[in-house]
Short mmCIF file of C-alpha atoms and ligand atoms in Angstrom, two decimals:
data_model
loop_
_atom_site.label_atom_id
_atom_site.label_comp_id
_atom_site.label_asym_id
_atom_site.label_seq_id
_atom_site.Cartn_x
_atom_site.Cartn_y
_atom_site.Cartn_z
CA MET A 1 -170.98 6.06 -151.06
CA VAL A 2 -167.56 7.36 -150.53
CA VAL A 3 -165.28 8.95 -152.69
CA ILE A 4 -161.84 9.95 -151.79
CA ILE A 5 -160.17 12.99 -153.64
CA VAL A 6 -156.02 13.33 -153.17
CA GLY A 7 -153.24 14.86 -155.15
CA GLY A 8 -150.83 12.83 -157.13
CA GLN A 9 -148.01 15.13 -157.32
CA TRP A 10 -146.21 17.67 -155.05
CA GLY A 11 -149.52 19.46 -153.91
CA ASP A 12 -151.43 22.48 -155.41
CA GLU A 13 -152.84 20.06 -158.18
CA GLY A 14 -156.13 22.01 -158.25
CA LYS A 15 -157.85 19.68 -155.50
CA GLY A 16 -159.84 22.57 -154.29
CA LYS A 17 -161.33 23.38 -157.71
CA ILE A 18 -162.19 19.57 -158.48
CA VAL A 19 -163.61 19.11 -155.10
CA SER A 20 -165.76 22.06 -155.41
CA TYR A 21 -167.05 21.25 -158.58
CA LEU A 22 -167.74 17.68 -157.45
CA CYS A 23 -169.73 18.80 -154.51
CA LEU A 24 -172.02 21.38 -156.49
CA HIS A 25 -172.52 18.75 -158.89
CA ASP A 26 -173.06 15.59 -157.14
CA LYS A 27 -174.57 17.08 -154.01
CA PRO A 28 -172.94 15.00 -151.18
CA ASP A 29 -174.30 14.84 -147.70
CA ILE A 30 -171.02 15.09 -145.98
CA ILE A 31 -167.67 16.73 -147.20
CA ALA A 32 -164.88 15.50 -144.77
CA ARG A 33 -161.21 17.10 -144.77
CA ALA A 34 -158.44 14.66 -144.29
CA GLY A 35 -154.78 15.48 -144.92
CA VAL A 36 -151.98 17.21 -142.84
CA GLY A 37 -153.50 20.57 -141.79
CA PRO A 38 -153.15 24.44 -142.38
CA ASN A 39 -150.16 24.22 -144.31
CA ALA A 40 -152.54 23.32 -147.37
CA GLY A 41 -154.25 26.22 -149.44
CA HIS A 42 -157.03 25.06 -151.71
CA THR A 43 -158.14 27.60 -154.08
CA VAL A 44 -161.89 27.56 -155.06
CA THR A 45 -163.02 30.33 -157.57
CA TYR A 46 -166.68 30.57 -157.71
CA LYS A 47 -169.14 33.13 -159.00
CA GLY A 48 -166.36 35.43 -159.49
CA LYS A 49 -165.04 35.09 -156.22
CA LYS A 50 -161.64 33.56 -155.29
CA TYR A 51 -161.22 31.71 -151.99
CA GLY A 52 -158.19 30.30 -150.33
CA VAL A 53 -159.14 27.75 -147.80
CA ARG A 54 -156.70 26.25 -145.24
CA LEU A 55 -159.17 24.13 -143.00
CA ALA A 56 -162.50 24.09 -144.10
CA PRO A 57 -163.48 21.44 -146.70
CA SER A 58 -163.10 23.12 -150.35
CA GLY A 59 -166.60 21.73 -150.90
CA PHE A 60 -168.27 24.41 -148.55
CA VAL A 61 -169.70 26.14 -151.82
CA TYR A 62 -172.32 23.32 -152.02
CA GLU A 63 -174.51 24.99 -149.08
CA LYS A 64 -176.38 21.72 -148.11
CA ALA A 65 -173.64 19.66 -147.01
CA ARG A 66 -172.30 19.07 -143.48
CA LEU A 67 -168.73 19.86 -143.38
CA LEU A 68 -166.42 17.77 -141.18
CA ILE A 69 -162.72 17.89 -140.21
CA GLY A 70 -161.11 14.40 -139.27
CA ALA A 71 -159.15 13.46 -136.16
CA GLY A 72 -155.96 12.95 -138.37
CA VAL A 73 -156.03 16.63 -139.23
CA LEU A 74 -153.98 19.27 -137.38
CA ILE A 75 -155.99 22.41 -136.53
CA ASN A 76 -154.92 25.92 -135.83
CA PRO A 77 -158.12 27.35 -134.04
CA GLU A 78 -157.43 30.85 -135.08
CA VAL A 79 -157.22 29.91 -138.69
CA LEU A 80 -160.30 27.56 -138.36
CA LEU A 81 -162.48 30.11 -136.56
CA LYS A 82 -161.61 32.91 -139.07
CA GLU A 83 -162.64 30.66 -141.74
CA ILE A 84 -165.91 29.53 -140.10
CA GLU A 85 -166.58 33.43 -139.57
CA GLU A 86 -165.77 34.47 -142.82
CA LEU A 87 -167.46 31.45 -144.90
CA GLY A 88 -170.55 31.61 -142.58
CA LEU A 89 -170.05 27.86 -141.62
CA GLU A 90 -171.18 28.15 -138.19
CA LYS A 91 -174.23 25.95 -138.34
CA ARG A 92 -172.88 23.17 -140.62
CA ILE A 93 -169.05 22.43 -139.63
CA GLY A 94 -167.97 19.91 -137.27
CA VAL A 95 -164.54 19.16 -135.98
CA ASP A 96 -163.54 15.87 -134.49
CA TYR A 97 -162.71 16.29 -130.75
CA ARG A 98 -159.53 14.46 -131.12
CA CYS A 99 -157.92 16.91 -134.01
CA GLY A 100 -154.63 17.90 -133.05
CA VAL A 101 -154.03 21.51 -131.99
CA ILE A 102 -151.16 23.84 -133.39
CA GLU A 103 -150.25 26.36 -130.88
CA GLU A 104 -147.96 29.49 -131.21
CA LYS A 105 -144.83 27.58 -129.96
CA HIS A 106 -145.00 25.08 -133.13
CA ILE A 107 -145.35 27.96 -135.61
CA LYS A 108 -142.14 29.48 -133.97
CA GLU A 109 -140.37 26.30 -134.05
CA ASP A 110 -141.33 25.63 -137.72
CA ILE A 111 -140.09 29.02 -138.71
CA SER A 112 -136.81 29.44 -136.73
CA SER A 113 -135.58 25.45 -137.26
CA VAL A 114 -132.87 25.93 -139.85
CA HIS A 115 -133.74 22.21 -140.69
CA LEU A 116 -137.30 22.66 -141.31
CA SER A 117 -137.60 26.10 -142.57
CA ARG A 118 -134.25 26.46 -144.84
CA ARG A 119 -133.63 22.88 -145.63
CA ILE A 120 -137.04 21.37 -146.09
CA GLY A 121 -138.74 24.44 -146.92
CA SER A 122 -141.58 23.94 -144.89
CA THR A 123 -144.66 26.13 -144.79
CA GLY A 124 -143.96 27.74 -141.46
CA THR A 125 -147.43 26.97 -140.38
CA GLY A 126 -146.25 24.83 -137.51
CA CYS A 127 -147.47 21.35 -138.91
CA GLY A 128 -144.05 19.47 -138.61
CA PRO A 129 -143.59 20.31 -135.11
CA ALA A 130 -147.18 19.63 -133.93
CA ASN A 131 -147.05 16.16 -135.44
CA MET A 132 -143.89 15.60 -133.83
CA GLU A 133 -145.52 16.31 -130.52
CA ARG A 134 -148.27 14.13 -131.23
CA ALA A 135 -145.97 11.31 -131.89
CA LYS A 136 -144.34 12.20 -128.58
CA ARG A 137 -147.96 12.04 -127.21
CA THR A 138 -147.72 15.67 -125.64
CA LEU A 139 -149.79 17.34 -128.21
CA LYS A 140 -153.22 19.40 -127.16
CA LEU A 141 -156.54 17.91 -128.65
CA ALA A 142 -159.44 19.93 -129.97
CA LYS A 143 -161.55 19.00 -127.13
CA GLU A 144 -159.46 21.07 -124.70
CA ILE A 145 -159.74 24.40 -126.62
CA LYS A 146 -162.99 26.11 -125.23
CA GLU A 147 -163.67 28.08 -128.51
CA LEU A 148 -164.09 24.92 -130.43
CA GLU A 149 -166.72 23.42 -128.34
CA PRO A 150 -169.64 24.25 -130.45
CA TYR A 151 -168.02 22.49 -133.20
CA LEU A 152 -166.77 19.26 -131.39
CA THR A 153 -168.13 16.13 -132.78
CA ASP A 154 -167.16 12.37 -133.46
CA VAL A 155 -166.61 12.60 -137.18
CA PRO A 156 -166.17 8.56 -137.76
CA LEU A 157 -169.65 8.04 -135.96
CA GLU A 158 -171.30 10.88 -138.37
CA ILE A 159 -169.72 9.40 -141.46
CA ASN A 160 -170.29 5.69 -140.79
CA GLN A 161 -173.95 6.27 -139.68
CA SER A 162 -174.19 8.22 -143.06
CA ILE A 163 -172.60 5.28 -145.02
CA SER A 164 -175.11 2.81 -143.51
CA GLN A 165 -178.08 5.17 -144.67
CA GLY A 166 -176.55 4.92 -148.16
CA LYS A 167 -175.84 8.77 -148.13
CA LYS A 168 -172.83 10.15 -150.31
CA ILE A 169 -169.48 11.23 -148.90
CA PHE A 170 -166.68 12.81 -150.00
CA ILE A 171 -163.16 12.94 -148.42
CA GLU A 172 -160.80 15.53 -149.47
CA GLY A 173 -157.19 15.04 -148.80
CA SER A 174 -154.20 17.78 -149.03
CA GLN A 175 -150.83 18.06 -150.17
CA GLY A 176 -149.81 15.43 -152.71
CA PHE A 177 -148.17 11.83 -153.14
CA GLY A 178 -144.72 13.13 -153.80
CA LEU A 179 -144.94 14.86 -150.19
CA SER A 180 -145.85 11.67 -148.37
CA LEU A 181 -143.79 11.05 -145.31
CA TYR A 182 -143.61 7.29 -146.62
CA TYR A 183 -143.57 7.52 -150.34
CA GLY A 184 -142.59 10.89 -151.27
CA THR A 185 -139.24 12.36 -151.95
CA TYR A 186 -137.96 11.94 -148.21
CA PRO A 187 -136.73 14.02 -146.52
CA TYR A 188 -138.12 16.81 -148.47
CA VAL A 189 -141.60 15.70 -147.67
CA THR A 190 -144.33 16.94 -145.31
CA SER A 191 -144.96 15.53 -141.71
CA LYS A 192 -147.37 12.93 -142.83
CA ASP A 193 -148.49 10.36 -145.20
CA THR A 194 -150.79 11.77 -148.27
CA THR A 195 -152.29 8.78 -149.75
CA ALA A 196 -155.76 7.80 -149.98
CA GLY A 197 -155.60 5.11 -147.45
CA THR A 198 -154.43 7.62 -144.78
CA ALA A 199 -157.06 10.12 -145.82
CA ALA A 200 -159.55 7.25 -144.95
CA VAL A 201 -158.14 6.83 -141.68
CA ASP A 202 -158.06 10.53 -141.07
CA VAL A 203 -161.69 10.93 -140.85
CA GLY A 204 -162.36 7.09 -139.56
CA VAL A 205 -163.34 5.19 -142.50
CA GLY A 206 -162.32 1.73 -143.18
CA PRO A 207 -160.71 0.44 -146.43
CA ARG A 208 -163.93 -1.77 -147.18
CA LYS A 209 -166.18 1.37 -147.28
CA VAL A 210 -164.11 3.39 -150.19
CA LYS A 211 -166.02 3.26 -153.43
CA GLU A 212 -164.09 5.58 -155.57
CA VAL A 213 -160.71 7.11 -155.37
CA ILE A 214 -159.89 10.06 -157.65
CA VAL A 215 -156.25 11.08 -157.98
CA VAL A 216 -155.61 14.87 -159.50
CA PHE A 217 -152.62 15.50 -161.47
CA LYS A 218 -151.77 18.70 -162.93
CA SER A 219 -150.72 18.67 -166.51
CA PHE A 220 -147.50 20.88 -165.67
CA PRO A 221 -147.01 19.74 -161.95
CA SER A 222 -145.42 22.25 -159.56
CA ARG A 223 -143.33 22.10 -156.18
CA VAL A 224 -142.93 24.76 -153.44
CA GLY A 225 -140.01 24.47 -151.22
CA SER A 226 -136.93 22.55 -151.63
CA GLY A 227 -136.41 18.65 -152.85
CA PRO A 228 -135.99 16.86 -156.17
CA PHE A 229 -137.93 17.67 -159.08
CA PRO A 230 -136.80 15.34 -161.88
CA THR A 231 -138.83 16.88 -164.64
CA GLU A 232 -138.09 20.45 -163.75
CA ILE A 233 -138.16 23.15 -166.16
CA SER A 234 -136.78 26.67 -165.66
CA ARG A 235 -138.43 29.87 -164.73
CA GLU A 236 -137.95 31.09 -168.01
CA GLU A 237 -139.25 28.08 -169.98
CA ALA A 238 -142.35 27.96 -167.62
CA GLU A 239 -142.94 31.85 -168.27
CA LYS A 240 -142.94 31.15 -172.00
CA LEU A 241 -145.35 28.60 -171.58
CA GLY A 242 -147.38 31.21 -169.54
CA ILE A 243 -146.83 29.48 -166.26
CA VAL A 244 -146.57 31.58 -163.21
CA GLU A 245 -147.81 30.34 -159.84
CA TYR A 246 -147.46 31.62 -156.32
CA GLY A 247 -148.40 29.59 -153.28
CA THR A 248 -151.63 30.18 -151.58
CA VAL A 249 -150.35 30.10 -148.21
CA THR A 250 -146.90 31.09 -148.48
CA GLY A 251 -146.66 33.29 -151.55
CA ARG A 252 -143.56 31.51 -152.42
CA ARG A 253 -143.10 31.22 -156.22
CA ARG A 254 -143.97 27.73 -157.37
CA ARG A 255 -141.62 25.53 -159.20
CA THR A 256 -142.60 24.01 -162.66
CA GLY A 257 -142.10 20.81 -164.30
CA LEU A 258 -143.12 18.58 -167.17
CA PHE A 259 -145.77 15.51 -166.27
CA ASP A 260 -143.77 13.06 -164.92
CA PHE A 261 -145.66 9.57 -166.05
CA GLU A 262 -143.50 7.57 -163.79
CA LEU A 263 -144.29 9.32 -160.57
CA ALA A 264 -148.13 9.26 -161.85
CA LYS A 265 -148.14 5.68 -162.45
CA TYR A 266 -146.69 5.01 -159.17
CA ALA A 267 -149.07 7.46 -157.33
CA THR A 268 -151.97 5.82 -159.19
CA MET A 269 -150.67 2.32 -157.85
CA ILE A 270 -150.18 3.24 -154.10
CA ASN A 271 -153.45 5.20 -154.18
CA SER A 272 -155.45 2.57 -156.12
CA ALA A 273 -156.91 5.31 -158.12
CA SER A 274 -160.32 4.45 -159.93
CA GLN A 275 -160.26 7.79 -161.84
CA VAL A 276 -157.85 10.36 -162.71
CA ALA A 277 -158.57 14.32 -162.97
CA ILE A 278 -156.21 16.24 -165.22
CA THR A 279 -156.31 20.18 -164.28
CA CYS A 280 -154.47 23.18 -166.09
CA MET A 281 -155.26 21.43 -169.67
CA ASP A 282 -155.08 25.09 -170.61
CA TYR A 283 -151.34 25.07 -169.68
CA ILE A 284 -150.87 22.28 -172.69
CA ASP A 285 -153.05 24.34 -175.12
CA LYS A 286 -154.27 28.00 -174.56
CA ASN A 287 -157.08 27.28 -176.71
CA CYS A 288 -158.68 24.73 -174.41
CA ARG A 289 -159.27 27.50 -171.94
CA GLY A 290 -162.63 27.33 -170.56
CA VAL A 291 -163.66 24.50 -172.91
CA LYS A 292 -166.60 22.41 -171.44
CA SER A 293 -166.75 19.32 -174.17
CA TYR A 294 -164.33 16.98 -174.99
CA ASP A 295 -164.98 17.50 -178.66
CA LYS A 296 -163.65 21.03 -178.42
CA LEU A 297 -160.18 20.33 -176.82
CA SER A 298 -157.30 20.46 -179.27
CA ASP A 299 -155.76 17.50 -180.84
CA LYS A 300 -152.64 18.09 -178.74
CA ALA A 301 -154.85 18.17 -175.62
CA LYS A 302 -156.63 14.96 -176.53
CA GLU A 303 -153.23 13.06 -177.17
CA PHE A 304 -152.09 14.27 -173.77
CA VAL A 305 -155.36 12.85 -172.29
CA GLU A 306 -155.12 9.35 -174.24
CA LYS A 307 -151.46 9.19 -173.25
CA VAL A 308 -152.20 9.52 -169.34
CA GLU A 309 -155.03 7.17 -169.60
CA LYS A 310 -152.60 4.43 -171.51
CA GLU A 311 -149.80 4.87 -169.33
CA LEU A 312 -151.81 4.84 -165.91
CA SER A 313 -154.27 2.29 -167.27
CA THR A 314 -156.97 4.54 -165.35
CA PRO A 315 -159.87 6.50 -166.91
CA VAL A 316 -159.63 10.18 -167.01
CA THR A 317 -162.92 11.21 -165.92
CA LEU A 318 -162.51 14.98 -165.34
CA ILE A 319 -160.47 17.58 -167.13
CA SER A 320 -160.17 21.08 -165.86
CA THR A 321 -159.68 23.80 -168.44
CA GLY A 322 -159.61 26.94 -166.08
CA PRO A 323 -159.49 28.04 -162.36
CA ASP A 324 -163.46 28.50 -162.33
CA ILE A 325 -165.55 25.70 -160.82
CA GLU A 326 -167.64 25.93 -164.27
CA ASP A 327 -164.41 25.44 -166.58
CA ILE A 328 -164.55 21.67 -166.71
CA ILE A 329 -165.35 18.59 -168.81
CA ASP A 330 -166.90 15.62 -166.88
CA LEU A 331 -166.78 12.44 -168.60
CA ARG A 332 -167.94 10.19 -165.82
CA GLU A 333 -171.19 9.27 -167.22
CA GLU A 334 -169.50 8.33 -170.39
CA LYS A 335 -166.42 6.36 -168.97
CA LEU A 336 -167.84 4.54 -165.66
P1 GTP B 401 -152.99 21.97 -151.67
O1 GTP B 401 -154.07 21.16 -150.60
O2 GTP B 401 -152.42 22.92 -151.08
O3 GTP B 401 -152.09 20.89 -152.29
O4 GTP B 401 -153.72 22.57 -152.92
P2 GTP B 401 -154.75 22.39 -154.23
O5 GTP B 401 -154.47 21.08 -154.51
O6 GTP B 401 -156.06 22.87 -153.87
O7 GTP B 401 -154.35 23.49 -155.42
P3 GTP B 401 -154.10 25.17 -155.28
O8 GTP B 401 -155.71 25.59 -155.13
O9 GTP B 401 -153.07 25.53 -154.23
O10 GTP B 401 -153.45 25.37 -156.64
C1 GTP B 401 -153.81 25.17 -157.81
C2 GTP B 401 -153.96 26.50 -158.50
O11 GTP B 401 -154.37 26.17 -159.84
C3 GTP B 401 -155.04 27.56 -158.20
O12 GTP B 401 -154.30 28.87 -158.35
C4 GTP B 401 -156.17 27.08 -159.02
O13 GTP B 401 -157.04 28.33 -158.86
C5 GTP B 401 -155.57 26.93 -160.28
N1 GTP B 401 -156.42 26.13 -160.96
C6 GTP B 401 -157.15 25.04 -160.80
N2 GTP B 401 -157.42 24.52 -161.79
C7 GTP B 401 -157.14 25.15 -162.88
C8 GTP B 401 -157.27 24.83 -164.36
O14 GTP B 401 -157.66 23.94 -164.91
N3 GTP B 401 -156.44 25.97 -165.08
C9 GTP B 401 -155.56 26.92 -164.99
N4 GTP B 401 -155.07 27.82 -165.25
N5 GTP B 401 -155.75 26.96 -163.36
C10 GTP B 401 -156.19 26.25 -162.45
P1 IMP B 402 -144.53 21.42 -144.08
O1 IMP B 402 -145.68 20.51 -144.57
O2 IMP B 402 -145.02 22.78 -143.86
O3 IMP B 402 -143.80 20.92 -143.16
O4 IMP B 402 -143.61 21.54 -145.62
C1 IMP B 402 -143.10 20.48 -145.87
C2 IMP B 402 -142.95 20.39 -147.37
O5 IMP B 402 -144.25 20.14 -147.80
C3 IMP B 402 -142.34 21.75 -147.91
O6 IMP B 402 -141.66 21.68 -149.14
C4 IMP B 402 -143.80 22.52 -148.26
O7 IMP B 402 -143.49 23.38 -149.26
C5 IMP B 402 -144.74 21.24 -148.84
N1 IMP B 402 -145.79 21.52 -148.63
C6 IMP B 402 -146.79 21.41 -147.60
N2 IMP B 402 -147.90 21.78 -147.72
C7 IMP B 402 -148.12 22.07 -149.10
C8 IMP B 402 -149.22 22.42 -149.88
O8 IMP B 402 -150.34 22.38 -149.49
N3 IMP B 402 -148.92 22.29 -151.28
C9 IMP B 402 -147.75 22.39 -151.76
N4 IMP B 402 -146.61 22.05 -150.73
C10 IMP B 402 -146.83 21.82 -149.59
MG1 MG B 403 -152.46 24.46 -152.24
#
């Protein structure tokens, strides 16, 4: 059974938190990372420790799963090898031999290009220039990097064999709908599409094999870098609400806005979402922080959930009430 998890706004919706919870709870056989590359930073807070993973799947906290990185994803070997070592993933991580490789020259170009770094506000991680080279068909692939040899594999083959054996597979996207090269706020977007369809392609899974698509939305969306943000609020207003966030990769202050129902509806449609997850419910009402059952949410919070469900015509099955993996309300049994 294949489940895809993607972001519905401008990234940083808390996919890391949702995916890590789902993996610990549902115990998948495989967790595969899709998405752009190490421009992502997924925060996982577990047993009092905070991790910021850029390439390893956020579900690594569930120790029995095989971890895979799909061919569509760009890898920076240095970043990946460091994560493998720090998280002790040597025995269970696999990298598709066709993953694109980011080199120093791509990072330099990303940082020094006025267009990318100043106008678009890129993360400076080399993803844009590497994807440009990939389109030119001059990019190096993972199979050419000696240090990656022990991890190289055929990700689609592993996943599709597991699917035929009835196993559970989670596919984790990165960034969010508003940053999609095709459907986002072009040109203020990332270098690739970020929707569920592409996430499946990234890891070599065909459309007929996907059972569930969970789109993650933050109660107050954020955006880093330049670009339109129709529901943006001022820094002062955000601070009054107690919302101050910094990017995991770049350390830049995140812009904050109100929930944009129109954008969310459109993201739900293009992703063909079967479930919606809402994070940062504690931004709606402080009293919701750490709450673990729907009954204990305040009326204000419940009204928000009901409105999202009605507007998006999709069940809200997961509600995150704090950064820790355990701060969650899981309504899947009741609603599906
Ligand atoms: P990208 O792939 O980079 O888009 O990241 P992401 O979607 O995994 O999100 P990221 O971890 O960058 O940002 C989400 C932030 O919100 C992190 O600091 C999380 O710890 C935090 N977070 C997640 N869920 C909640 C929640 O319910 N409440 C609060 N207060 N914080 C949360
Ligand atoms: P790039 O992907 O580094 O080229 O950056 C392009 C745009 O996407 C910039 O506005 C970045 O801030 C944004 N972006 C890329 N990755 C992320 C992410 O993981 N979270 C939030 N924004 C991102
Ligand atoms: Mg992030």
